[in-house]
PDB file of C-alpha atoms in Angstrom:
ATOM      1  CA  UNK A   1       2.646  -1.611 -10.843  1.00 90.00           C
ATOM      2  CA  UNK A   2       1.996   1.511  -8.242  1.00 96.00           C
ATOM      3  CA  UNK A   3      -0.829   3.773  -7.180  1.00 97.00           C
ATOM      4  CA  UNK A   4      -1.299   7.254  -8.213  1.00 97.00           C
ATOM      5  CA  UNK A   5      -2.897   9.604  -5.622  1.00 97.00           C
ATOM      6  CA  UNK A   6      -3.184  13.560  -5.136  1.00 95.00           C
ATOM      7  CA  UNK A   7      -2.204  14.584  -1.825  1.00 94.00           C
ATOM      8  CA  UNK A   8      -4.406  17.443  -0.402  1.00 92.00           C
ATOM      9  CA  UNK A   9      -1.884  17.210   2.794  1.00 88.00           C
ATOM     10  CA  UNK A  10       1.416  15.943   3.806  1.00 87.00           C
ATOM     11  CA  UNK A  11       3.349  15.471   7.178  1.00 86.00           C
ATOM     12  CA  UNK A  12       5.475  18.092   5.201  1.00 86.00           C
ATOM     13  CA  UNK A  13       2.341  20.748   5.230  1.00 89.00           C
ATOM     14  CA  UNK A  14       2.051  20.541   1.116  1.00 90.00           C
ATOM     15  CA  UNK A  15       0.081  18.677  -1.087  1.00 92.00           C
ATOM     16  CA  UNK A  16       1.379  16.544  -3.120  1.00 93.00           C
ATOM     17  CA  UNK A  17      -0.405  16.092  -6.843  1.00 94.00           C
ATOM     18  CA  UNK A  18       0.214  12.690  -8.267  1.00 95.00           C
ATOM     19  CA  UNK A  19       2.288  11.461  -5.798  1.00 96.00           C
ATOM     20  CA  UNK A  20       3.448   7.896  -6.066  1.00 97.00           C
ATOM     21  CA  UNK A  21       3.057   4.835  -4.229  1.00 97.00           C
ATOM     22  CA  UNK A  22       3.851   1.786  -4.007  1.00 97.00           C
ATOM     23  CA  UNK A  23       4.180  -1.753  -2.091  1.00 98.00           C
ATOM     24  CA  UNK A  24       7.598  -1.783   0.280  1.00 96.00           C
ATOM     25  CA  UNK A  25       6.239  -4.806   2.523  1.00 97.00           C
ATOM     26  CA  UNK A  26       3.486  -7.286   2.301  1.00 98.00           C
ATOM     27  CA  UNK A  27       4.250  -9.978   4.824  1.00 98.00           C
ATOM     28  CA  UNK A  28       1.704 -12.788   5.568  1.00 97.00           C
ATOM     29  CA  UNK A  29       0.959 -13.864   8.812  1.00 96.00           C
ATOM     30  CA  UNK A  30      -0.648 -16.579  10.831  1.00 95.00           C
ATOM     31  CA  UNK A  31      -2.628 -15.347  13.793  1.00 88.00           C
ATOM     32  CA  UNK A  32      -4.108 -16.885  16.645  1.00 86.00           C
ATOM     33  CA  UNK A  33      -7.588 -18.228  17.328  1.00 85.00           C
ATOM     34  CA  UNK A  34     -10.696 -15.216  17.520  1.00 80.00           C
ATOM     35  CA  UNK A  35     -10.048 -13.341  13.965  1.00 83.00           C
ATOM     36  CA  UNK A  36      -8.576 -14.846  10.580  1.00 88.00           C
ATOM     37  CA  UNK A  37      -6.151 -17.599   9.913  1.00 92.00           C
ATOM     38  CA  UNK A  38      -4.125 -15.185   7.744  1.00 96.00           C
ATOM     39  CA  UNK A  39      -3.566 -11.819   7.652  1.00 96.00           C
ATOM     40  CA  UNK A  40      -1.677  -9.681   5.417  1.00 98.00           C
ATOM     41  CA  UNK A  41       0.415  -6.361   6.511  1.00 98.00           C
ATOM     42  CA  UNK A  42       0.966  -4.079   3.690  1.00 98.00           C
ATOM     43  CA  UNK A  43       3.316  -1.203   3.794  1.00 98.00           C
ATOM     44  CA  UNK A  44       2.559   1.404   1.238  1.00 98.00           C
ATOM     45  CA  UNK A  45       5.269   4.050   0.541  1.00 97.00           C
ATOM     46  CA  UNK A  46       4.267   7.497  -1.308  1.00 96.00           C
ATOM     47  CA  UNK A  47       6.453   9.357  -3.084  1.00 96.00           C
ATOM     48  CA  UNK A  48       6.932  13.200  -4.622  1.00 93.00           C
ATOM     49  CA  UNK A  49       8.123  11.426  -8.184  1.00 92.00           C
ATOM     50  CA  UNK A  50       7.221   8.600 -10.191  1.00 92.00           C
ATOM     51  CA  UNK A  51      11.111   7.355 -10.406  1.00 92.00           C
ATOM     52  CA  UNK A  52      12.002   7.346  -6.543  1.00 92.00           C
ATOM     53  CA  UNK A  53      15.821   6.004  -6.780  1.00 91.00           C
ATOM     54  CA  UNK A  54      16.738   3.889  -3.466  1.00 90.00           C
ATOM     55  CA  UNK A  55      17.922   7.152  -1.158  1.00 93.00           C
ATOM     56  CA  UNK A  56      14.372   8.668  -2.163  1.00 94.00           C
ATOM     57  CA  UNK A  57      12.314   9.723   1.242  1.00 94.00           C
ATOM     58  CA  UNK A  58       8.726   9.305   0.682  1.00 94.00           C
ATOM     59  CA  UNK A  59       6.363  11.791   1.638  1.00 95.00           C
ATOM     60  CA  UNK A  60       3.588   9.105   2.964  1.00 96.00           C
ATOM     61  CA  UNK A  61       3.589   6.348   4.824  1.00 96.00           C
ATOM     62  CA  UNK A  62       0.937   4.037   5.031  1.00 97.00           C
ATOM     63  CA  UNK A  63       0.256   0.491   6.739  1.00 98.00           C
ATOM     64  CA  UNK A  64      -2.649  -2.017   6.231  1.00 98.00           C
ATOM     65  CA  UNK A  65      -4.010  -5.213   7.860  1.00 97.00           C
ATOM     66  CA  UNK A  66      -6.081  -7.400   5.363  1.00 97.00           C
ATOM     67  CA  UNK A  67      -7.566 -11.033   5.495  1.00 96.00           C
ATOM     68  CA  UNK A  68      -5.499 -12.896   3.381  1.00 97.00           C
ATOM     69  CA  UNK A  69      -8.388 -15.084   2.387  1.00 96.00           C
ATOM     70  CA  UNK A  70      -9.731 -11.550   1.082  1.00 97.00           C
ATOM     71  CA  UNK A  71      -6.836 -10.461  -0.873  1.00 98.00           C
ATOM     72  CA  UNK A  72      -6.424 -13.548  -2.416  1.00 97.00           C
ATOM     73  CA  UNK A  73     -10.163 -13.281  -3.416  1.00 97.00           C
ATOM     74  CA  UNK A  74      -9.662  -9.896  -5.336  1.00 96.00           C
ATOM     75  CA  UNK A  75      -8.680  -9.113  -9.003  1.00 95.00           C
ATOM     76  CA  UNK A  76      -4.866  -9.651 -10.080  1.00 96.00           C
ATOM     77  CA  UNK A  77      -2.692 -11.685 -12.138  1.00 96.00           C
ATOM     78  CA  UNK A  78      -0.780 -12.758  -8.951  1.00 97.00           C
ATOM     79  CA  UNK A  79      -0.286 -11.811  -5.418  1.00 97.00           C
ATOM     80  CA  UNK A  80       1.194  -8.430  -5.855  1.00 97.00           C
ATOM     81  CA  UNK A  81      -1.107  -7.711  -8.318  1.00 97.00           C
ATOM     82  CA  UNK A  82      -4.079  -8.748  -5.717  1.00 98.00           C
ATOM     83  CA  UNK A  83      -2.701  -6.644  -2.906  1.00 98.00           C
ATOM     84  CA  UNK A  84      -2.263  -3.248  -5.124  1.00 98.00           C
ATOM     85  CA  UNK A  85      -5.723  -3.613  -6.189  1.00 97.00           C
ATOM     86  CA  UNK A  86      -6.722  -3.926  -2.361  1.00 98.00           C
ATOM     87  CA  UNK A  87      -4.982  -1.302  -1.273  1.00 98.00           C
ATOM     88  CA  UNK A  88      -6.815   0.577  -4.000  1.00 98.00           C
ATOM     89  CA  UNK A  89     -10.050  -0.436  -2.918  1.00 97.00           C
ATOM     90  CA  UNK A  90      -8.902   1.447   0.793  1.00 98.00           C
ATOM     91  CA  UNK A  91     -11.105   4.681   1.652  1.00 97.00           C
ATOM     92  CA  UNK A  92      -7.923   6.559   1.979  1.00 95.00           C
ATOM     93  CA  UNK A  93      -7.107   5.617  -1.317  1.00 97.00           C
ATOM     94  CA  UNK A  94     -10.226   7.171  -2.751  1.00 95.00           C
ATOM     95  CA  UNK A  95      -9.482   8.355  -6.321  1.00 95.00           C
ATOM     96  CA  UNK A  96      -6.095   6.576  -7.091  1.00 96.00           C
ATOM     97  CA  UNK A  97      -4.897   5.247 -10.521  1.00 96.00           C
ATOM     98  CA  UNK A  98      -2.909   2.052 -11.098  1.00 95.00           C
ATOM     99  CA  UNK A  99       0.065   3.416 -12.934  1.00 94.00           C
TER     100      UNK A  99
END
């Protein structure tokens, strides 16, 4: 699974029309008293082409907190699944396709 997104802007000063991201990191963690049990940091990486090899650069970076109880309580077949479709659900991420 990934995330389909135009780009009207890039830290490379072009757009970007479908670019492509997906999940690098999503790394649970147990916090202290004051906020959630669990939380969830999700690294997103974007991409200029829908087959980035492993030396591919991406042309977006972005990084999300999340209640874990709240990612586990969204849509999806498993975890992954459940954190794409949050990520989704982001106001940056206004207008992306799963692909």
């Amino acid at each position: 699974m990934a995330i389909q997104l135009d780009l009207t802007t890039s830290q490379y000063g072009t757009p970007f029309a479908g670019a492509y991201f997906r999940i690098a990191t999503a790394a649970i963690s147990r916090m202290r008293e004051g906020g959630p049990k669990f939380t969830v940091m999700i690294d997103v990486a974007g991409y200029a082409t829908a087959t980035p090899e492993d030396d591919t650069r991406e042309v977006d970076f972005r990084r999300y907190h999340a209640d874990l109880a709240v990612v586990e309580a969204g849509t999806g077949d498993n975890f992954l699944d459940k954190c794409y479709a949050w990520v989704m659900a982001q106001e940056d991420m206004s207008g992306s396709i799963a692909v």
